[in-house]
Coordinates of C-alpha atoms in Angstrom, one line a residue:
Chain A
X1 CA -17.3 13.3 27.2
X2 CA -17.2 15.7 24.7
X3 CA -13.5 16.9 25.6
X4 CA -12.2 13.4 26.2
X5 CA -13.4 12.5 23.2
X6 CA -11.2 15.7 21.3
X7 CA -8.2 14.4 23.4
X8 CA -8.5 10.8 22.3
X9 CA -8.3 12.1 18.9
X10 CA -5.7 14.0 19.5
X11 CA -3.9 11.1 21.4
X12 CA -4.6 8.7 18.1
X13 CA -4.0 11.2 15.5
X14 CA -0.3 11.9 16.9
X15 CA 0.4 8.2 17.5
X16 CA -0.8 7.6 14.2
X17 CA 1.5 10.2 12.7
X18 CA 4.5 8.8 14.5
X19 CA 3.9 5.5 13.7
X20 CA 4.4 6.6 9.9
X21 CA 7.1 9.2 10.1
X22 CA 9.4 8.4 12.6
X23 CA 10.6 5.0 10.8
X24 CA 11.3 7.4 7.9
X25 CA 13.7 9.3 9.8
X26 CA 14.9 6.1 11.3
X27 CA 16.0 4.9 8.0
X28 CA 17.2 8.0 6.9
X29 CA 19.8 7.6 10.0
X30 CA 20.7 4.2 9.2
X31 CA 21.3 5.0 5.4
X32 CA 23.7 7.9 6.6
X33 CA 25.3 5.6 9.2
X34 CA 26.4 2.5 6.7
X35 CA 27.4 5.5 3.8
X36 CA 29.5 7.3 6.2
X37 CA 30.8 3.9 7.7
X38 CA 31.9 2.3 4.0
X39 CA 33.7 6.1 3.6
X40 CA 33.4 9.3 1.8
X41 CA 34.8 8.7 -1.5
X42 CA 31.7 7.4 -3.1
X43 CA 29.9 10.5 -3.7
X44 CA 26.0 10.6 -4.4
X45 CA 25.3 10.5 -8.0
X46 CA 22.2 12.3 -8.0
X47 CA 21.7 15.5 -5.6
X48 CA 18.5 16.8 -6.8
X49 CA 15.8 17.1 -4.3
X50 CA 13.9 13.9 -4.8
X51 CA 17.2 12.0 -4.2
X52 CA 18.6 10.4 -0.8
X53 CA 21.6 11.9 -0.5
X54 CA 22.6 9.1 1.5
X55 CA 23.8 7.0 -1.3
X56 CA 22.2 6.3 -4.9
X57 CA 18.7 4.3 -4.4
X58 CA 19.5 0.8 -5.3
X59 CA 22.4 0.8 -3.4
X60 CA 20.2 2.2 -0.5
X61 CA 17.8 -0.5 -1.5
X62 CA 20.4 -2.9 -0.6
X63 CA 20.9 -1.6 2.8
X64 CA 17.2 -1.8 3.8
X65 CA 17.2 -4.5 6.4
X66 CA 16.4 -7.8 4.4
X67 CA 13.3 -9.0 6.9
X68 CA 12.2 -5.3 5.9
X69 CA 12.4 -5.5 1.9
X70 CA 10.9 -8.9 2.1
X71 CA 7.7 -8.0 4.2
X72 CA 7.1 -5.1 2.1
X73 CA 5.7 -6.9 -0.8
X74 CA 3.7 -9.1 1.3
X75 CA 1.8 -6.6 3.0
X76 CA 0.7 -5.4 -0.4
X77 CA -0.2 -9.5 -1.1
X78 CA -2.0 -9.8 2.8
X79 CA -4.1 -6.5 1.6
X80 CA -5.1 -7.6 -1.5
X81 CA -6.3 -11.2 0.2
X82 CA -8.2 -9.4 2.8
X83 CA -9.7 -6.9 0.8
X84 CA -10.8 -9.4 -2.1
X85 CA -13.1 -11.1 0.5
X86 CA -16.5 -10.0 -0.5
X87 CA -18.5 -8.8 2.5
X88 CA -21.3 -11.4 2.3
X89 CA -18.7 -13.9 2.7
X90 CA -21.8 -17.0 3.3
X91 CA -23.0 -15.3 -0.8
X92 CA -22.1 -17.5 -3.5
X93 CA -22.7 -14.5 -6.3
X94 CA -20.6 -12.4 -4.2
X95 CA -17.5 -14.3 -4.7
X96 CA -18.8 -14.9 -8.0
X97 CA -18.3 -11.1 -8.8
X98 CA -15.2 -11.1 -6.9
X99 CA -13.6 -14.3 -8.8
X100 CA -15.0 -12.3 -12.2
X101 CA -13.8 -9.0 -11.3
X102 CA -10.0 -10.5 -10.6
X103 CA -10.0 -12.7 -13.7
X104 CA -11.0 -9.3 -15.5
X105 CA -8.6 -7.4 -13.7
X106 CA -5.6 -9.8 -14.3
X107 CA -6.5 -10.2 -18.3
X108 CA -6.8 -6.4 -18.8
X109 CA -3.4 -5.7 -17.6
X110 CA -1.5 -9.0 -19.3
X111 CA -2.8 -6.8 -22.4
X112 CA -2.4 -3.0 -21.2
X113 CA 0.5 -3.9 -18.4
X114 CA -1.5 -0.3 -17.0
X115 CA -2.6 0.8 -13.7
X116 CA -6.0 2.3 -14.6
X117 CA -7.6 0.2 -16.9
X118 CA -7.4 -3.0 -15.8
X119 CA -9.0 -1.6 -12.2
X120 CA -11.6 0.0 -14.2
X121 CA -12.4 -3.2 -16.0
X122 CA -12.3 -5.4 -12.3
X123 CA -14.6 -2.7 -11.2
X124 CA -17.2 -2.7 -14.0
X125 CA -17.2 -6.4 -14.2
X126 CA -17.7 -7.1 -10.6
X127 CA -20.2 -4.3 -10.7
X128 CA -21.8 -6.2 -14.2
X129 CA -22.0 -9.1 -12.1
X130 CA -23.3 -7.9 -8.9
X131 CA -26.2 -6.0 -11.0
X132 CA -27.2 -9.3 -12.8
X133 CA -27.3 -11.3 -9.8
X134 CA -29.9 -8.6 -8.5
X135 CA -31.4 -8.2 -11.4
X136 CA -31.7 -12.4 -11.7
X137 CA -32.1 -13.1 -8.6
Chain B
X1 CA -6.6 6.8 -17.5
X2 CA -3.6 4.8 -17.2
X3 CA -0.4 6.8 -17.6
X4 CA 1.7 5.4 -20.4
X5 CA 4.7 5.0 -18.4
X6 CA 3.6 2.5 -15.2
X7 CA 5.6 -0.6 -16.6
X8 CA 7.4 -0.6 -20.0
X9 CA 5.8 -2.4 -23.0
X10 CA 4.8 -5.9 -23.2
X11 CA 8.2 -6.7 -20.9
X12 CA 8.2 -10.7 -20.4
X13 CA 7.3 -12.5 -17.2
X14 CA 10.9 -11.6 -15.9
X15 CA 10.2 -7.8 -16.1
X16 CA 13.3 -6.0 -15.5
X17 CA 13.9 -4.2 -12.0
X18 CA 11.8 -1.1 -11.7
X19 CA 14.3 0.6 -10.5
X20 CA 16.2 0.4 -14.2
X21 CA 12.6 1.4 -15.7
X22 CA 13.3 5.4 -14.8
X23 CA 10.5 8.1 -16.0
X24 CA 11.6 11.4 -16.5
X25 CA 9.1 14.1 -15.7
X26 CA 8.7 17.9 -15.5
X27 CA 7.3 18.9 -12.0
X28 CA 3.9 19.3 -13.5
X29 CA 3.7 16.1 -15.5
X30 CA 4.9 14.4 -12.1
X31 CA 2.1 16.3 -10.1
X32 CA -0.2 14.9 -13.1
X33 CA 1.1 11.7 -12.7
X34 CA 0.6 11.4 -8.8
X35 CA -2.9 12.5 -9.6
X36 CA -3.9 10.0 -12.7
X37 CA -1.9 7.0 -10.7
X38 CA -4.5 7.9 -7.4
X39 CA -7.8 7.7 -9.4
X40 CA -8.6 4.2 -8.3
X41 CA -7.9 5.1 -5.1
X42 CA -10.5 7.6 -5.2
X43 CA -13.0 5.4 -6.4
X44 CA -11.8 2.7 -3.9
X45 CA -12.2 5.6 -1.0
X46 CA -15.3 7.5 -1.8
X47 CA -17.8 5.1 -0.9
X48 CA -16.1 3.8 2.8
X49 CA -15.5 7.0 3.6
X50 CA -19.3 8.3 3.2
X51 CA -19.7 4.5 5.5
X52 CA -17.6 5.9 8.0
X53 CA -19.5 9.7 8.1
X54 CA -23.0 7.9 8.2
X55 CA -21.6 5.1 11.1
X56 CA -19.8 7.9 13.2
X57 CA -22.5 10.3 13.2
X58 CA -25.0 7.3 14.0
X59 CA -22.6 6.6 16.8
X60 CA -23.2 10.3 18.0
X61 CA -20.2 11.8 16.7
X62 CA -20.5 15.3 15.7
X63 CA -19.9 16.4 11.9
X64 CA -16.9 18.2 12.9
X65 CA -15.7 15.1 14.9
X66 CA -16.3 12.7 12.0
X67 CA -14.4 15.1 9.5
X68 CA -11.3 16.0 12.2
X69 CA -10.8 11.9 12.9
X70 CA -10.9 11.2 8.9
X71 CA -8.3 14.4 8.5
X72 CA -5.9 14.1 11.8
X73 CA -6.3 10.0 11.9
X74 CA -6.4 9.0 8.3
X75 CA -6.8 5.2 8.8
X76 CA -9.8 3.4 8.1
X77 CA -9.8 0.4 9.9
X78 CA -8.5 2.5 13.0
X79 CA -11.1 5.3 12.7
X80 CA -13.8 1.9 12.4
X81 CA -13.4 0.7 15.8
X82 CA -12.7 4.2 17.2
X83 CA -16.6 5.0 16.4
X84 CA -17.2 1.1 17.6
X85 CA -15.5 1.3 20.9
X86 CA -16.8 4.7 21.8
X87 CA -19.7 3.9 21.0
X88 CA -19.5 0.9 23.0
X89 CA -18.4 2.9 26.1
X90 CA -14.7 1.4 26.3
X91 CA -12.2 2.6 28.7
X92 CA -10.5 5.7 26.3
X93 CA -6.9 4.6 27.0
X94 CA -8.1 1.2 26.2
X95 CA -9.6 2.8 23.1
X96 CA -6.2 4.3 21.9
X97 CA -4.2 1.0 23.1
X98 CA -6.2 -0.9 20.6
X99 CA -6.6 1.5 17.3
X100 CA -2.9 2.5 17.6
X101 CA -2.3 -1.8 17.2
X102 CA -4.3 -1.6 14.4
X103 CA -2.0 1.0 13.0
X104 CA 1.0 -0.9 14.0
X105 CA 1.8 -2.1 10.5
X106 CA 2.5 1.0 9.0
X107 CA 6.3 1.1 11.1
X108 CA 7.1 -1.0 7.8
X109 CA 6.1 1.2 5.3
X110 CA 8.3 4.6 5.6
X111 CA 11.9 2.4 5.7
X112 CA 10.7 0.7 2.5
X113 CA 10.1 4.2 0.7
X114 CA 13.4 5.6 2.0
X115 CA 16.0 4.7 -0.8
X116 CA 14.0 6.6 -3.3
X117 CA 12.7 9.8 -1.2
X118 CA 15.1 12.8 -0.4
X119 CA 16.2 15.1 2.2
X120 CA 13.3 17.3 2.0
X121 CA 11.9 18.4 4.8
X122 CA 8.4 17.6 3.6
X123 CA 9.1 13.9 3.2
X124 CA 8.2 13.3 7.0
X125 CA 5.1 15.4 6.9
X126 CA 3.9 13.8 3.8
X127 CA 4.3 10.7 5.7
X128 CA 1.0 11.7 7.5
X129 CA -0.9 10.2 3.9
X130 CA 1.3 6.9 4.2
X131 CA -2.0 4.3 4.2
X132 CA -1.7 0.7 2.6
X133 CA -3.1 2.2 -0.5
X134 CA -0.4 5.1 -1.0
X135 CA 2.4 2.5 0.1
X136 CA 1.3 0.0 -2.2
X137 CA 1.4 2.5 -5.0
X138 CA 4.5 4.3 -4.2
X139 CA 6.4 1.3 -3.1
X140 CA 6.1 0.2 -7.1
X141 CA 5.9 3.5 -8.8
X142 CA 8.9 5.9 -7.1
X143 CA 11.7 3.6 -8.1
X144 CA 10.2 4.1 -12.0
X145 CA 10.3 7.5 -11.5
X146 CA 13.4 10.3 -11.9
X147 CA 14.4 11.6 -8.6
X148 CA 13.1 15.2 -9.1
X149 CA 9.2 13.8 -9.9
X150 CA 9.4 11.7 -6.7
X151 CA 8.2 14.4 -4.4
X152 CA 5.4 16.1 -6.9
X153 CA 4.0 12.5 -7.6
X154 CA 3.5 11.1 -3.7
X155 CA 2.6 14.8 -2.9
X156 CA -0.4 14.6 -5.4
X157 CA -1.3 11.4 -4.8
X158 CA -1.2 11.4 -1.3
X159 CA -3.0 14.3 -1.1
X160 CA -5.9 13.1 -3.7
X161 CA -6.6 9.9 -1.8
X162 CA -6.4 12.2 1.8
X163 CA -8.8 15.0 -0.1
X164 CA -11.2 11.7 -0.9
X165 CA -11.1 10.4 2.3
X166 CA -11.8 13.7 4.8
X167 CA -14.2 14.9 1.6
X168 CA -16.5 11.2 1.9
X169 CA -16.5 11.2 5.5
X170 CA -17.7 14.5 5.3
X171 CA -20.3 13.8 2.7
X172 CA -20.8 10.7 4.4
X173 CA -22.0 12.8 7.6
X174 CA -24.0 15.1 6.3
X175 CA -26.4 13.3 4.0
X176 CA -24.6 9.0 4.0
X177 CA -28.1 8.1 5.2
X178 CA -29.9 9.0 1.8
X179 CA -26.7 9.0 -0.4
X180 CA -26.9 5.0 0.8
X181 CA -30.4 4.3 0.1
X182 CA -30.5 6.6 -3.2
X183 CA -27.4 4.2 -4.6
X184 CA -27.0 1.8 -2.5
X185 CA -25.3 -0.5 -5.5
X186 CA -23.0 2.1 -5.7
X187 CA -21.3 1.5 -2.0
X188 CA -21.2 -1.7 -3.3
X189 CA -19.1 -1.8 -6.2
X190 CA -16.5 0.9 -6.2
X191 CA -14.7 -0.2 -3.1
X192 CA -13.7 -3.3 -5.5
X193 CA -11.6 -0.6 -6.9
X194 CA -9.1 -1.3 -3.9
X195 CA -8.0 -5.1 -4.6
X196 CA -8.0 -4.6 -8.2
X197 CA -5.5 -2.3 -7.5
X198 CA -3.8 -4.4 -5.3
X199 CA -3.4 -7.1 -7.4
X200 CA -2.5 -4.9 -10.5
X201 CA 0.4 -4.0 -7.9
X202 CA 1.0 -7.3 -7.4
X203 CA 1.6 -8.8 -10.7
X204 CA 5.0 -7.4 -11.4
X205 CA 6.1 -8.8 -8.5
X206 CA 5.4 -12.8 -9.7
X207 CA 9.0 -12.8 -11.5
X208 CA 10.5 -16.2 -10.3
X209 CA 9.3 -19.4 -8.7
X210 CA 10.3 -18.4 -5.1
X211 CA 8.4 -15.5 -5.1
X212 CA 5.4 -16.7 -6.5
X213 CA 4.6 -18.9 -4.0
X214 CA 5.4 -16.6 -1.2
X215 CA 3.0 -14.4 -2.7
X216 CA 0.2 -16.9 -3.8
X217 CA 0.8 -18.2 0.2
X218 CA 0.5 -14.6 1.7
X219 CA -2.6 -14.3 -0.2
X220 CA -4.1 -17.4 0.6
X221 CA -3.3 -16.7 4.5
X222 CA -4.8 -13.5 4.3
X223 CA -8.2 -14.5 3.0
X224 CA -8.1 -18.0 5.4
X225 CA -7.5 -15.2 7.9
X226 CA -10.4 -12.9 6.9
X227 CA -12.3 -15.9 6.8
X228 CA -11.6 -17.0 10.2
X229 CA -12.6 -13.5 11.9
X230 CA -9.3 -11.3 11.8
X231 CA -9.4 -8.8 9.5
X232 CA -7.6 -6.8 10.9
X233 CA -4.7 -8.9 12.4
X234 CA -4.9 -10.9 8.9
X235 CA -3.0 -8.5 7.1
X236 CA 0.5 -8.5 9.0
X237 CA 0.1 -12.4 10.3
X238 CA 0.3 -13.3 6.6
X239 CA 2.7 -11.2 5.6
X240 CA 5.0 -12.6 8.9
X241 CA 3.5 -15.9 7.6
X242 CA 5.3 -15.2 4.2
X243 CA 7.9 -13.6 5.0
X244 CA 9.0 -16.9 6.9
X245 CA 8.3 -19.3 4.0
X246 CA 10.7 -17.0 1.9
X247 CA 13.2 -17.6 4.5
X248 CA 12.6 -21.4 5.0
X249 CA 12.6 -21.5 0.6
X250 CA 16.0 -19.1 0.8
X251 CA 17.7 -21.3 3.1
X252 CA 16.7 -25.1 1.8
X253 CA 17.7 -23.7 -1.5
X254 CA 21.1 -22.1 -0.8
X255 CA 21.5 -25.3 1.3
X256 CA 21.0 -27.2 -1.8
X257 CA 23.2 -24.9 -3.9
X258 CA 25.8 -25.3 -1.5
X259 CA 26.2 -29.1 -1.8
X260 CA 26.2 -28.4 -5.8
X261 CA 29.1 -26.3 -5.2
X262 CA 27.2 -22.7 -6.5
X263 CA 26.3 -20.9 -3.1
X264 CA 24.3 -18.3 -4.5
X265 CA 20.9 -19.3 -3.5
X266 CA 18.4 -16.8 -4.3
X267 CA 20.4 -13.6 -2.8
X268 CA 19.2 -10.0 -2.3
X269 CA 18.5 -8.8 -5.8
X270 CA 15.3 -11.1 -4.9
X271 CA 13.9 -9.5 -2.0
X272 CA 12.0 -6.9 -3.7
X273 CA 10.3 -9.5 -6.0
X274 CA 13.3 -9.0 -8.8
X275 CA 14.3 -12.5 -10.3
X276 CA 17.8 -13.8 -10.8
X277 CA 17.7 -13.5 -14.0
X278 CA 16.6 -9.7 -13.5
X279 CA 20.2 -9.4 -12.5
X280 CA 22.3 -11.2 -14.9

């Protein structure tokens, strides 16, 4: 069991992998493809390591598939709607906290427009919330 | 906490496109930067992570198992029902049928990132640390950032989130049992960490009417879905859901701009959540 186990692993952990970087290199091939197909006069305007050499970004951007650019955002809204669901979904406090610690979260950053503070503010007053509703309760 | 630089000051509803909001960093600030830009993903980790060690090793995984499935696998959801169906006694091609489904979703993620990663050869190995947390981050903050910090900044991120992960399941093994009933309001409140980041992700993106609805939708599908007993199908039937009411929305309105005689619609410089206006 013991080796099957290691080898399901294994199995998982390379599917896993490919699932995550072969799209990448996909991409890359498509990118190439459409800046070699439009010609060679357009050269890159930024060679340095962290750029596609490809094309510049936003026109790379533009080339993404359009179901593809469109879906990305929505993942990140899909995640935030599953992951907002409190675990004791039948708990009334829970979503309590929840509904507090999203109202918190969306005030802090109309003020600070940040990434850490106003997820440090949703986390202490979902956390403020879920400790008075023990402490209450 | 926050870095200075994740969105320019005050900018209105209609922020301007990220991609025009560039940061210019040495390869140390960008390293920095990937690191202060994971911290609520650390938070957000910590706490499953030590779940996952204590469920796996309940489940009669070994420490070293636990810790190799949280390094090589990296994928929480995945790694869940792993330890569920083994545990269960499941057929084991059945077993990596079903968690490599789960992990389906992320074919979306890499394409996305393309534009704004290079040719180095360590962009498709860093694509090992390419979860929904990392992609949400990077999908906003690379286009901010000058193409020379790009790599630093996913490599440090990536890598704190990854270090979080493999460390919690690790700590999560070895002593989750009494780390749980010590604090057990702690495994409670950090993972909260995660949608507050999600939504502070999300706000930028609420820059015209179209896309606010798609989103407010998505999100509303995704918790119905939850609700109904899918989490884990939830996340990309709502974003299909979405992405299909953007197209229904793009079409009735370029229809409609077509009998006015304008034909735009709501083109491309909308798909990544970038108003009209953004463009003009």
């Amino acid at each position: 069991m013991s080796d099957d186990l290691w080898l399901v692993i294994a199995l998982i952990a390379v599917g896993t992998f490919a699932i995550r970087a072969v799209p990448l290199l996909w991409m890359r091939r498509h990118l190439q493809r459409r800046h070699l197909a439009r010609g060679p006069q357009r050269m890159p305007a930024n060679e340095a390591e962290g750029a596609s050499d490809a094309t510049e970004p936003t026109e790379a951007a533009a080339s993404i598939p359009g179901w593809l650019s469109i879906l990305a955002p929505l993942m990140i809204a899909a995640m935030f709607g599953v992951s907002v669901v409190p675990a004791a979904i039948d708990s009334g406090s829970a979503w309590l906290a929840s509904i507090s610690g999203v109202v918190a979260t969306l005030l802090t950053w109309r003020r600070t427009r940040s990434l850490g503070w106003p997820v440090f503010t949703g986390v202490l007053v979902y956390g403020l919330v879920v400790v008075l509703d023990g402490v209450m309760f | 906490m926050a870095a200075a630089h994740w969105l320019p000051p005050k900018p209105s509803i209609r922020a301007p496109p990220a991609s025009q909001v560039v940061t210019a960093l040495t390869r140390e600030q960008a390293w920095l930067s990937g690191l202060r830009d994971a911290i609520p993903l650390f938070g957000g980790y910590i706490p499953v992570a030590i779940s996952f060690g204590l469920v796996a090793t309940q489940a009669g995984f070994s420490f070293w198992q636990t810790v190799m499935v949280s390094t090589l696998i990296y994928a929480g959801a995945s790694q869940f029902l792993l330890v569920a169906m083994v545990a269960s006694g499941a057929p084991l091609w059945l077993i990596v049928v079903m968690t490599l489904l789960i992990n389906a979703r992320h074919m979306v993620y890499a394409p996305n990132l393309t534009p704004w990663l290079g040719r180095s050869r360590w962009w498709p190995w860093l694509m090992h640390g390419l979860t929904d947390q990392i992609f949400a981050l990077a999908h906003i903050r690379l286009p901010q950032l000058a193409p020379e910090a790009r790599l630093g900044w996913f490599a440090a991120a990536m890598l704190l989130a990854w270090a979080s992960w493999v460390g919690g399941s690790a700590l999560g093994a070895v002593a989750g049992a009494e780390l749980t009933a010590r604090w057990p309001l702690l495994g409670e409140i950090m993972p909260f960490a995660l949608p507050a980041l999600f939504l502070v992700l999300l706000l930028p993106r609420f820059t015209s009417r179209l896309w606010t609805l798609v989103v407010t939708v998505t999100i509303v599908l995704a918790i119905v879905l939850k609700l109904a007993g899918l989490p884990n199908a939830s996340i990309p039937l709502a974003a299909i859901g979405g992405a299909a009411l953007y197209q229904w929305v793009s079409q009735q309105t370029s229809r409609r701009s077509d009998r006015w005689g304008d034909g735009q619609g709501d083109k491309h410089g909308d798909r990544r959540g970038i108003g009209r206006h953004d463009n003009e």
